[in-house]
Amino acid sequence: MPKGQSKGRKNPNEDEARDVQQSLAESLTRSQARLTRSQHRQLPSPQEPDIDTEPAFSTEFHARLNKIKELFMTELDNLQEEFSRAVVDLRADLAELAEDQKDLNNKYKDLERKIDELQTREKLHAFQINKQERLSRKNNIRMVGVKLTEHENCPAIATRIISEVGLQDCKLERAHRDGKRIPGRDQHLLVKLTFHQDKVAVMKKARQALADKDYYIIDDLTAEDLREKRKWRTQVQALFDAGTRLRFIAGRWRERDGKPYVFGG
């Protein structure tokens, strides 16, 4: 303690120093508080958004959202226009296809009609050709199983066999071998008679007259008539076994009265 100062009295310099320290501490505290508030304003926390910046952010967000909406609607309108044009084009194409299909159907029906006409005409021509060929074979007979010999005289052989049948004065126009050469099988002897009634007489007597011979006589059929005859062979045999006898004349199996026999099935 300085000399001459009483023990119970305070020093004025100490009081002034304490006041200065206290003032500095309060000033520092206020500065820190202002700094903290400033940082909070610059970096607002997610829990406490800055009231001053929120309106500006919302305005910008809505502006961008409206822009995106406008672009979307524009693109949607464009797509709708393109789709409408595509639908119109598709309908036009479908109408054109329908018209083409109609034309094709008409052409198809016309072709069917022409094909039917051609088939009918072809059948008629085939019938007429077969009929003419049948007429050309009207006086022909075939002798089957006659042995083929070297330097044979076919007309003489035919005349001898016809005599065996029972016709002595039958006249021949010609006689010759006919058909494919097949090993082990003699060709047919094709004979053309002068008169048709002679052929009828030969065909009536030949089966019985030549029953004990190795050869026999058949009619000279066209290829079409031969197919028709063979087609019903089984049925004809069954009818014969049952007592009904048919004869093949002019391309048809016929009853005794000459009427064509109608086969079932």
PDB file of C-alpha atoms in Angstrom:
ATOM      1  CA  MET A   1       0.000   0.000   0.000  1.00  0.00           C
ATOM      2  CA  PRO A   2       1.477   3.501  -0.860  1.00  0.00           C
ATOM      3  CA  LYS A   3       2.703   5.609   1.880  1.00  0.00           C
ATOM      4  CA  GLY A   4       0.251   8.237   3.208  1.00  0.00           C
ATOM      5  CA  GLN A   5      -3.031   6.356   1.885  1.00  0.00           C
ATOM      6  CA  SER A   6      -5.481   5.232   4.498  1.00  0.00           C
ATOM      7  CA  LYS A   7      -6.219   1.429   4.722  1.00  0.00           C
ATOM      8  CA  GLY A   8     -10.061   1.615   4.260  1.00  0.00           C
ATOM      9  CA  ARG A   9     -10.287   3.928   1.167  1.00  0.00           C
ATOM     10  CA  LYS A  10     -10.522   2.573  -2.507  1.00  0.00           C
ATOM     11  CA  ASN A  11      -8.096   3.590  -5.227  1.00  0.00           C
ATOM     12  CA  PRO A  12      -9.812   5.627  -7.956  1.00  0.00           C
ATOM     13  CA  ASN A  13      -7.527   4.198 -10.680  1.00  0.00           C
ATOM     14  CA  GLU A  14      -8.625   0.622  -9.995  1.00  0.00           C
ATOM     15  CA  ASP A  15     -12.278   1.536 -10.337  1.00  0.00           C
ATOM     16  CA  GLU A  16     -11.671   3.190 -13.675  1.00  0.00           C
ATOM     17  CA  ALA A  17      -9.782   0.124 -14.976  1.00  0.00           C
ATOM     18  CA  ARG A  18     -12.624  -2.183 -14.047  1.00  0.00           C
ATOM     19  CA  ASP A  19     -15.098   0.071 -15.857  1.00  0.00           C
ATOM     20  CA  VAL A  20     -13.015   0.013 -19.023  1.00  0.00           C
ATOM     21  CA  GLN A  21     -12.727  -3.827 -18.965  1.00  0.00           C
ATOM     22  CA  GLN A  22     -16.447  -4.216 -18.448  1.00  0.00           C
ATOM     23  CA  SER A  23     -17.201  -1.831 -21.321  1.00  0.00           C
ATOM     24  CA  LEU A  24     -14.870  -3.731 -23.659  1.00  0.00           C
ATOM     25  CA  ALA A  25     -16.466  -7.048 -22.732  1.00  0.00           C
ATOM     26  CA  GLU A  26     -19.963  -5.737 -23.432  1.00  0.00           C
ATOM     27  CA  SER A  27     -18.842  -4.285 -26.791  1.00  0.00           C
ATOM     28  CA  LEU A  28     -17.263  -7.587 -27.781  1.00  0.00           C
ATOM     29  CA  THR A  29     -20.420  -9.484 -26.865  1.00  0.00           C
ATOM     30  CA  ARG A  30     -22.585  -7.139 -28.974  1.00  0.00           C
ATOM     31  CA  SER A  31     -20.203  -7.523 -31.957  1.00  0.00           C
ATOM     32  CA  GLN A  32     -20.334 -11.273 -31.776  1.00  0.00           C
ATOM     33  CA  ALA A  33     -24.129 -11.176 -31.601  1.00  0.00           C
ATOM     34  CA  ARG A  34     -24.318  -8.916 -34.703  1.00  0.00           C
ATOM     35  CA  LEU A  35     -21.895 -11.222 -36.563  1.00  0.00           C
ATOM     36  CA  THR A  36     -23.968 -14.260 -35.705  1.00  0.00           C
ATOM     37  CA  ARG A  37     -27.174 -12.601 -36.920  1.00  0.00           C
ATOM     38  CA  SER A  38     -25.459 -11.569 -40.150  1.00  0.00           C
ATOM     39  CA  GLN A  39     -24.281 -15.139 -40.810  1.00  0.00           C
ATOM     40  CA  HIS A  40     -27.787 -16.424 -40.181  1.00  0.00           C
ATOM     41  CA  ARG A  41     -29.177 -13.996 -42.744  1.00  0.00           C
ATOM     42  CA  GLN A  42     -26.579 -14.991 -45.407  1.00  0.00           C
ATOM     43  CA  LEU A  43     -26.899 -18.773 -44.810  1.00  0.00           C
ATOM     44  CA  PRO A  44     -30.436 -19.520 -43.725  1.00  0.00           C
ATOM     45  CA  SER A  45     -30.947 -22.934 -42.231  1.00  0.00           C
ATOM     46  CA  PRO A  46     -33.443 -25.377 -43.825  1.00  0.00           C
ATOM     47  CA  GLN A  47     -35.498 -25.317 -40.653  1.00  0.00           C
ATOM     48  CA  GLU A  48     -35.738 -21.529 -40.662  1.00  0.00           C
ATOM     49  CA  PRO A  49     -35.852 -20.168 -44.270  1.00  0.00           C
ATOM     50  CA  ASP A  50     -34.966 -16.591 -44.866  1.00  0.00           C
ATOM     51  CA  ILE A  51     -38.192 -14.642 -45.068  1.00  0.00           C
ATOM     52  CA  ASP A  52     -36.598 -11.994 -47.329  1.00  0.00           C
ATOM     53  CA  THR A  53     -35.355 -14.470 -50.063  1.00  0.00           C
ATOM     54  CA  GLU A  54     -38.373 -16.862 -50.130  1.00  0.00           C
ATOM     55  CA  PRO A  55     -40.698 -14.703 -52.271  1.00  0.00           C
ATOM     56  CA  ALA A  56     -38.028 -14.233 -54.975  1.00  0.00           C
ATOM     57  CA  PHE A  57     -37.297 -17.984 -55.139  1.00  0.00           C
ATOM     58  CA  SER A  58     -40.999 -18.829 -55.365  1.00  0.00           C
ATOM     59  CA  THR A  59     -41.532 -16.359 -58.191  1.00  0.00           C
ATOM     60  CA  GLU A  60     -38.625 -17.789 -60.207  1.00  0.00           C
ATOM     61  CA  PHE A  61     -39.782 -21.378 -59.577  1.00  0.00           C
ATOM     62  CA  HIS A  62     -43.304 -20.633 -60.782  1.00  0.00           C
ATOM     63  CA  ALA A  63     -41.944 -18.801 -63.814  1.00  0.00           C
ATOM     64  CA  ARG A  64     -39.854 -21.781 -64.831  1.00  0.00           C
ATOM     65  CA  LEU A  65     -42.716 -24.149 -64.133  1.00  0.00           C
ATOM     66  CA  ASN A  66     -44.994 -22.081 -66.381  1.00  0.00           C
ATOM     67  CA  LYS A  67     -42.333 -22.107 -69.100  1.00  0.00           C
ATOM     68  CA  ILE A  68     -42.049 -25.885 -68.921  1.00  0.00           C
ATOM     69  CA  LYS A  69     -45.831 -26.145 -69.017  1.00  0.00           C
ATOM     70  CA  GLU A  70     -45.985 -23.942 -72.107  1.00  0.00           C
ATOM     71  CA  LEU A  71     -43.315 -26.046 -73.853  1.00  0.00           C
ATOM     72  CA  PHE A  72     -45.147 -29.236 -72.919  1.00  0.00           C
ATOM     73  CA  MET A  73     -48.465 -27.920 -74.214  1.00  0.00           C
ATOM     74  CA  THR A  74     -46.824 -26.736 -77.425  1.00  0.00           C
ATOM     75  CA  GLU A  75     -45.236 -30.133 -77.972  1.00  0.00           C
ATOM     76  CA  LEU A  76     -48.543 -31.830 -77.164  1.00  0.00           C
ATOM     77  CA  ASP A  77     -50.341 -29.667 -79.718  1.00  0.00           C
ATOM     78  CA  ASN A  78     -47.724 -30.565 -82.322  1.00  0.00           C
ATOM     79  CA  LEU A  79     -48.121 -34.247 -81.567  1.00  0.00           C
ATOM     80  CA  GLN A  80     -51.899 -33.946 -81.834  1.00  0.00           C
ATOM     81  CA  GLU A  81     -51.584 -32.226 -85.206  1.00  0.00           C
ATOM     82  CA  GLU A  82     -49.172 -34.882 -86.465  1.00  0.00           C
ATOM     83  CA  PHE A  83     -51.450 -37.643 -85.182  1.00  0.00           C
ATOM     84  CA  SER A  84     -54.462 -36.039 -86.870  1.00  0.00           C
ATOM     85  CA  ARG A  85     -52.585 -35.810 -90.166  1.00  0.00           C
ATOM     86  CA  ALA A  86     -51.471 -39.423 -89.813  1.00  0.00           C
ATOM     87  CA  VAL A  87     -55.062 -40.510 -89.160  1.00  0.00           C
ATOM     88  CA  VAL A  88     -56.265 -38.628 -92.223  1.00  0.00           C
ATOM     89  CA  ASP A  89     -53.522 -40.179 -94.365  1.00  0.00           C
ATOM     90  CA  LEU A  90     -54.290 -43.621 -92.953  1.00  0.00           C
ATOM     91  CA  ARG A  91     -57.984 -43.248 -93.711  1.00  0.00           C
ATOM     92  CA  ALA A  92     -57.129 -42.202 -97.249  1.00  0.00           C
ATOM     93  CA  ASP A  93     -54.836 -45.214 -97.638  1.00  0.00           C
ATOM     94  CA  LEU A  94     -57.525 -47.519 -96.244  1.00  0.00           C
ATOM     95  CA  ALA A  95     -60.083 -46.092 -98.641  1.00  0.00           C
ATOM     96  CA  GLU A  96     -57.669 -46.624-101.525  1.00  0.00           C
ATOM     97  CA  LEU A  97     -56.949 -50.175-100.356  1.00  0.00           C
ATOM     98  CA  ALA A  98     -60.667 -50.874-100.067  1.00  0.00           C
ATOM     99  CA  GLU A  99     -61.162 -49.648-103.613  1.00  0.00           C
ATOM    100  CA  ASP A 100     -58.252 -51.776-104.824  1.00  0.00           C
ATOM    101  CA  GLN A 101     -59.678 -54.764-102.962  1.00  0.00           C
ATOM    102  CA  LYS A 102     -63.017 -54.205-104.628  1.00  0.00           C
ATOM    103  CA  ASP A 103     -61.342 -54.104-108.038  1.00  0.00           C
ATOM    104  CA  LEU A 104     -59.397 -57.273-107.219  1.00  0.00           C
ATOM    105  CA  ASN A 105     -62.571 -59.031-106.113  1.00  0.00           C
ATOM    106  CA  ASN A 106     -64.284 -58.070-109.342  1.00  0.00           C
ATOM    107  CA  LYS A 107     -61.299 -59.282-111.358  1.00  0.00           C
ATOM    108  CA  TYR A 108     -61.193 -62.492-109.333  1.00  0.00           C
ATOM    109  CA  LYS A 109     -64.880 -63.155-109.964  1.00  0.00           C
ATOM    110  CA  ASP A 110     -64.378 -62.406-113.651  1.00  0.00           C
ATOM    111  CA  LEU A 111     -61.440 -64.831-113.766  1.00  0.00           C
ATOM    112  CA  GLU A 112     -63.493 -67.496-111.976  1.00  0.00           C
ATOM    113  CA  ARG A 113     -66.260 -67.036-114.500  1.00  0.00           C
ATOM    114  CA  LYS A 114     -63.812 -67.310-117.399  1.00  0.00           C
ATOM    115  CA  ILE A 115     -62.180 -70.385-115.840  1.00  0.00           C
ATOM    116  CA  ASP A 116     -65.586 -72.016-115.442  1.00  0.00           C
ATOM    117  CA  GLU A 117     -66.374 -71.211-119.051  1.00  0.00           C
ATOM    118  CA  LEU A 118     -63.024 -72.599-120.204  1.00  0.00           C
ATOM    119  CA  GLN A 119     -63.483 -75.762-118.142  1.00  0.00           C
ATOM    120  CA  THR A 120     -66.971 -76.257-119.511  1.00  0.00           C
ATOM    121  CA  ARG A 121     -65.694 -75.657-123.031  1.00  0.00           C
ATOM    122  CA  GLU A 122     -62.769 -78.000-122.429  1.00  0.00           C
ATOM    123  CA  LYS A 123     -65.080 -80.759-121.224  1.00  0.00           C
ATOM    124  CA  LEU A 124     -67.300 -80.217-124.258  1.00  0.00           C
ATOM    125  CA  HIS A 125     -64.295 -80.339-126.586  1.00  0.00           C
ATOM    126  CA  ALA A 126     -62.983 -83.470-124.848  1.00  0.00           C
ATOM    127  CA  PHE A 127     -66.403 -85.067-125.198  1.00  0.00           C
ATOM    128  CA  GLN A 128     -66.599 -84.177-128.884  1.00  0.00           C
ATOM    129  CA  ILE A 129     -63.050 -85.387-129.524  1.00  0.00           C
ATOM    130  CA  ASN A 130     -63.728 -88.661-127.746  1.00  0.00           C
ATOM    131  CA  LYS A 131     -66.953 -89.042-129.671  1.00  0.00           C
ATOM    132  CA  GLN A 132     -65.176 -88.503-132.996  1.00  0.00           C
ATOM    133  CA  GLU A 133     -62.454 -90.957-132.004  1.00  0.00           C
ATOM    134  CA  ARG A 134     -65.110 -93.488-130.980  1.00  0.00           C
ATOM    135  CA  LEU A 135     -66.740 -93.101-134.390  1.00  0.00           C
ATOM    136  CA  SER A 136     -63.403 -93.630-136.098  1.00  0.00           C
ATOM    137  CA  ARG A 137     -63.070 -96.938-134.161  1.00  0.00           C
ATOM    138  CA  LYS A 138     -66.644 -97.934-134.808  1.00  0.00           C
ATOM    139  CA  ASN A 139     -65.720-100.948-136.988  1.00  0.00           C
ATOM    140  CA  ASN A 140     -62.550-101.915-135.081  1.00  0.00           C
ATOM    141  CA  ILE A 141     -61.949-105.031-132.988  1.00  0.00           C
ATOM    142  CA  ARG A 142     -58.888-106.193-131.074  1.00  0.00           C
ATOM    143  CA  MET A 143     -57.641-109.755-130.952  1.00  0.00           C
ATOM    144  CA  VAL A 144     -55.779-110.309-127.704  1.00  0.00           C
ATOM    145  CA  GLY A 145     -53.353-113.182-127.012  1.00  0.00           C
ATOM    146  CA  VAL A 146     -52.626-114.096-130.648  1.00  0.00           C
ATOM    147  CA  LYS A 147     -49.045-115.367-130.834  1.00  0.00           C
ATOM    148  CA  LEU A 148     -46.668-113.120-132.710  1.00  0.00           C
ATOM    149  CA  THR A 149     -44.714-114.937-135.441  1.00  0.00           C
ATOM    150  CA  GLU A 150     -41.975-113.817-137.799  1.00  0.00           C
ATOM    151  CA  HIS A 151     -43.159-112.638-141.223  1.00  0.00           C
ATOM    152  CA  GLU A 152     -46.767-113.115-140.187  1.00  0.00           C
ATOM    153  CA  ASN A 153     -49.717-112.153-142.382  1.00  0.00           C
ATOM    154  CA  CYS A 154     -51.997-110.182-140.084  1.00  0.00           C
ATOM    155  CA  PRO A 155     -55.060-109.990-142.420  1.00  0.00           C
ATOM    156  CA  ALA A 156     -54.888-113.739-142.981  1.00  0.00           C
ATOM    157  CA  ILE A 157     -54.663-114.422-139.252  1.00  0.00           C
ATOM    158  CA  ALA A 158     -57.635-112.101-138.570  1.00  0.00           C
ATOM    159  CA  THR A 159     -59.732-113.751-141.320  1.00  0.00           C
ATOM    160  CA  ARG A 160     -59.028-117.210-139.854  1.00  0.00           C
ATOM    161  CA  ILE A 161     -60.039-116.211-136.330  1.00  0.00           C
ATOM    162  CA  ILE A 162     -63.214-114.506-137.568  1.00  0.00           C
ATOM    163  CA  SER A 163     -64.058-117.706-139.418  1.00  0.00           C
ATOM    164  CA  GLU A 164     -63.630-119.593-136.151  1.00  0.00           C
ATOM    165  CA  VAL A 165     -66.177-117.217-134.634  1.00  0.00           C
ATOM    166  CA  GLY A 166     -68.656-118.183-137.379  1.00  0.00           C
ATOM    167  CA  LEU A 167     -68.501-115.437-140.012  1.00  0.00           C
ATOM    168  CA  GLN A 168     -67.170-116.741-143.315  1.00  0.00           C
ATOM    169  CA  ASP A 169     -67.785-113.798-145.641  1.00  0.00           C
ATOM    170  CA  CYS A 170     -66.608-110.975-143.305  1.00  0.00           C
ATOM    171  CA  LYS A 171     -64.608-108.302-145.130  1.00  0.00           C
ATOM    172  CA  LEU A 172     -61.570-106.578-143.611  1.00  0.00           C
ATOM    173  CA  GLU A 173     -60.144-103.192-144.505  1.00  0.00           C
ATOM    174  CA  ARG A 174     -56.866-103.786-142.681  1.00  0.00           C
ATOM    175  CA  ALA A 175     -55.220-105.697-139.837  1.00  0.00           C
ATOM    176  CA  HIS A 176     -51.928-105.030-138.013  1.00  0.00           C
ATOM    177  CA  ARG A 177     -50.215-105.277-134.660  1.00  0.00           C
ATOM    178  CA  ASP A 178     -50.843-102.370-132.307  1.00  0.00           C
ATOM    179  CA  GLY A 179     -49.722-101.250-128.863  1.00  0.00           C
ATOM    180  CA  LYS A 180     -46.500-101.113-126.856  1.00  0.00           C
ATOM    181  CA  ARG A 181     -43.995-103.908-127.145  1.00  0.00           C
ATOM    182  CA  ILE A 182     -43.861-105.552-123.709  1.00  0.00           C
ATOM    183  CA  PRO A 183     -41.507-108.521-123.115  1.00  0.00           C
ATOM    184  CA  GLY A 184     -43.448-111.724-122.586  1.00  0.00           C
ATOM    185  CA  ARG A 185     -46.685-110.269-123.972  1.00  0.00           C
ATOM    186  CA  ASP A 186     -47.893-110.263-127.580  1.00  0.00           C
ATOM    187  CA  GLN A 187     -49.165-107.051-129.106  1.00  0.00           C
ATOM    188  CA  HIS A 188     -52.852-106.785-129.931  1.00  0.00           C
ATOM    189  CA  LEU A 189     -53.963-107.552-133.434  1.00  0.00           C
ATOM    190  CA  LEU A 190     -56.012-104.516-134.480  1.00  0.00           C
ATOM    191  CA  VAL A 191     -58.584-105.292-137.156  1.00  0.00           C
ATOM    192  CA  LYS A 192     -60.802-102.827-139.025  1.00  0.00           C
ATOM    193  CA  LEU A 193     -63.871-104.404-140.592  1.00  0.00           C
ATOM    194  CA  THR A 194     -65.646-102.991-143.612  1.00  0.00           C
ATOM    195  CA  PHE A 195     -69.160-103.154-142.217  1.00  0.00           C
ATOM    196  CA  HIS A 196     -70.337-102.305-138.717  1.00  0.00           C
ATOM    197  CA  GLN A 197     -72.907-105.100-138.664  1.00  0.00           C
ATOM    198  CA  ASP A 198     -70.078-107.599-139.111  1.00  0.00           C
ATOM    199  CA  LYS A 199     -68.399-106.190-136.011  1.00  0.00           C
ATOM    200  CA  VAL A 200     -71.642-106.509-134.021  1.00  0.00           C
ATOM    201  CA  ALA A 201     -71.991-110.125-135.125  1.00  0.00           C
ATOM    202  CA  VAL A 202     -68.374-110.937-134.213  1.00  0.00           C
ATOM    203  CA  MET A 203     -68.683-109.337-130.758  1.00  0.00           C
ATOM    204  CA  LYS A 204     -71.883-111.310-130.020  1.00  0.00           C
ATOM    205  CA  LYS A 205     -70.410-114.718-130.960  1.00  0.00           C
ATOM    206  CA  ALA A 206     -66.743-114.339-130.013  1.00  0.00           C
ATOM    207  CA  ARG A 207     -66.992-115.084-126.276  1.00  0.00           C
ATOM    208  CA  GLN A 208     -68.667-118.448-126.712  1.00  0.00           C
ATOM    209  CA  ALA A 209     -66.894-119.425-129.929  1.00  0.00           C
ATOM    210  CA  LEU A 210     -63.399-118.776-128.565  1.00  0.00           C
ATOM    211  CA  ALA A 211     -63.970-120.017-125.020  1.00  0.00           C
ATOM    212  CA  ASP A 212     -61.426-122.841-125.422  1.00  0.00           C
ATOM    213  CA  LYS A 213     -58.812-120.726-127.220  1.00  0.00           C
ATOM    214  CA  ASP A 214     -55.796-118.815-125.838  1.00  0.00           C
ATOM    215  CA  TYR A 215     -56.952-115.646-127.522  1.00  0.00           C
ATOM    216  CA  TYR A 216     -60.146-113.602-127.417  1.00  0.00           C
ATOM    217  CA  ILE A 217     -61.742-110.560-129.057  1.00  0.00           C
ATOM    218  CA  ILE A 218     -62.558-107.209-127.433  1.00  0.00           C
ATOM    219  CA  ASP A 219     -63.865-103.877-128.617  1.00  0.00           C
ATOM    220  CA  ASP A 220     -61.376-101.175-129.674  1.00  0.00           C
ATOM    221  CA  LEU A 221     -62.114 -98.499-127.051  1.00  0.00           C
ATOM    222  CA  THR A 222     -60.797 -94.961-126.774  1.00  0.00           C
ATOM    223  CA  ALA A 223     -58.597 -94.144-123.781  1.00  0.00           C
ATOM    224  CA  GLU A 224     -61.457 -92.228-122.125  1.00  0.00           C
ATOM    225  CA  ASP A 225     -63.947 -95.044-122.670  1.00  0.00           C
ATOM    226  CA  LEU A 226     -61.447 -97.602-121.378  1.00  0.00           C
ATOM    227  CA  ARG A 227     -61.017 -95.612-118.154  1.00  0.00           C
ATOM    228  CA  GLU A 228     -64.787 -95.441-117.737  1.00  0.00           C
ATOM    229  CA  LYS A 229     -65.125 -99.184-118.311  1.00  0.00           C
ATOM    230  CA  ARG A 230     -62.401-100.076-115.798  1.00  0.00           C
ATOM    231  CA  LYS A 231     -63.753 -97.613-113.248  1.00  0.00           C
ATOM    232  CA  TRP A 232     -66.827 -99.773-112.558  1.00  0.00           C
ATOM    233  CA  ARG A 233     -65.270-103.182-113.096  1.00  0.00           C
ATOM    234  CA  THR A 234     -65.791-104.360-109.501  1.00  0.00           C
ATOM    235  CA  GLN A 235     -69.430-103.251-109.424  1.00  0.00           C
ATOM    236  CA  VAL A 236     -70.134-104.832-112.826  1.00  0.00           C
ATOM    237  CA  GLN A 237     -68.695-108.163-111.653  1.00  0.00           C
ATOM    238  CA  ALA A 238     -70.781-108.035-108.476  1.00  0.00           C
ATOM    239  CA  LEU A 239     -73.919-107.340-110.541  1.00  0.00           C
ATOM    240  CA  PHE A 240     -73.067-110.204-112.900  1.00  0.00           C
ATOM    241  CA  ASP A 241     -72.659-112.589-109.966  1.00  0.00           C
ATOM    242  CA  ALA A 242     -76.059-111.423-108.698  1.00  0.00           C
ATOM    243  CA  GLY A 243     -77.700-112.101-112.071  1.00  0.00           C
ATOM    244  CA  THR A 244     -77.634-108.633-113.671  1.00  0.00           C
ATOM    245  CA  ARG A 245     -75.665-108.508-116.922  1.00  0.00           C
ATOM    246  CA  LEU A 246     -74.451-105.212-118.313  1.00  0.00           C
ATOM    247  CA  ARG A 247     -72.821-104.367-121.642  1.00  0.00           C
ATOM    248  CA  PHE A 248     -70.382-101.525-122.340  1.00  0.00           C
ATOM    249  CA  ILE A 249     -71.614 -99.617-125.373  1.00  0.00           C
ATOM    250  CA  ALA A 250     -70.773 -96.085-126.577  1.00  0.00           C
ATOM    251  CA  GLY A 251     -68.723 -95.231-123.502  1.00  0.00           C
ATOM    252  CA  ARG A 252     -71.303 -96.354-120.882  1.00  0.00           C
ATOM    253  CA  TRP A 253     -72.277 -99.494-119.048  1.00  0.00           C
ATOM    254  CA  ARG A 254     -75.819-100.266-120.198  1.00  0.00           C
ATOM    255  CA  GLU A 255     -78.696-102.574-119.358  1.00  0.00           C
ATOM    256  CA  ARG A 256     -80.362-104.914-121.849  1.00  0.00           C
ATOM    257  CA  ASP A 257     -82.659-102.161-123.078  1.00  0.00           C
ATOM    258  CA  GLY A 258     -79.656 -99.933-123.841  1.00  0.00           C
ATOM    259  CA  LYS A 259     -80.261 -97.466-121.023  1.00  0.00           C
ATOM    260  CA  PRO A 260     -77.141 -96.336-119.108  1.00  0.00           C
ATOM    261  CA  TYR A 261     -76.866 -98.073-115.751  1.00  0.00           C
ATOM    262  CA  VAL A 262     -76.589 -95.703-112.788  1.00  0.00           C
ATOM    263  CA  PHE A 263     -74.039 -96.923-110.236  1.00  0.00           C
ATOM    264  CA  GLY A 264     -74.473 -95.910-106.610  1.00  0.00           C
ATOM    265  CA  GLY A 265     -71.688 -93.880-104.947  1.00  0.00           C
TER     266      GLY A 265
END
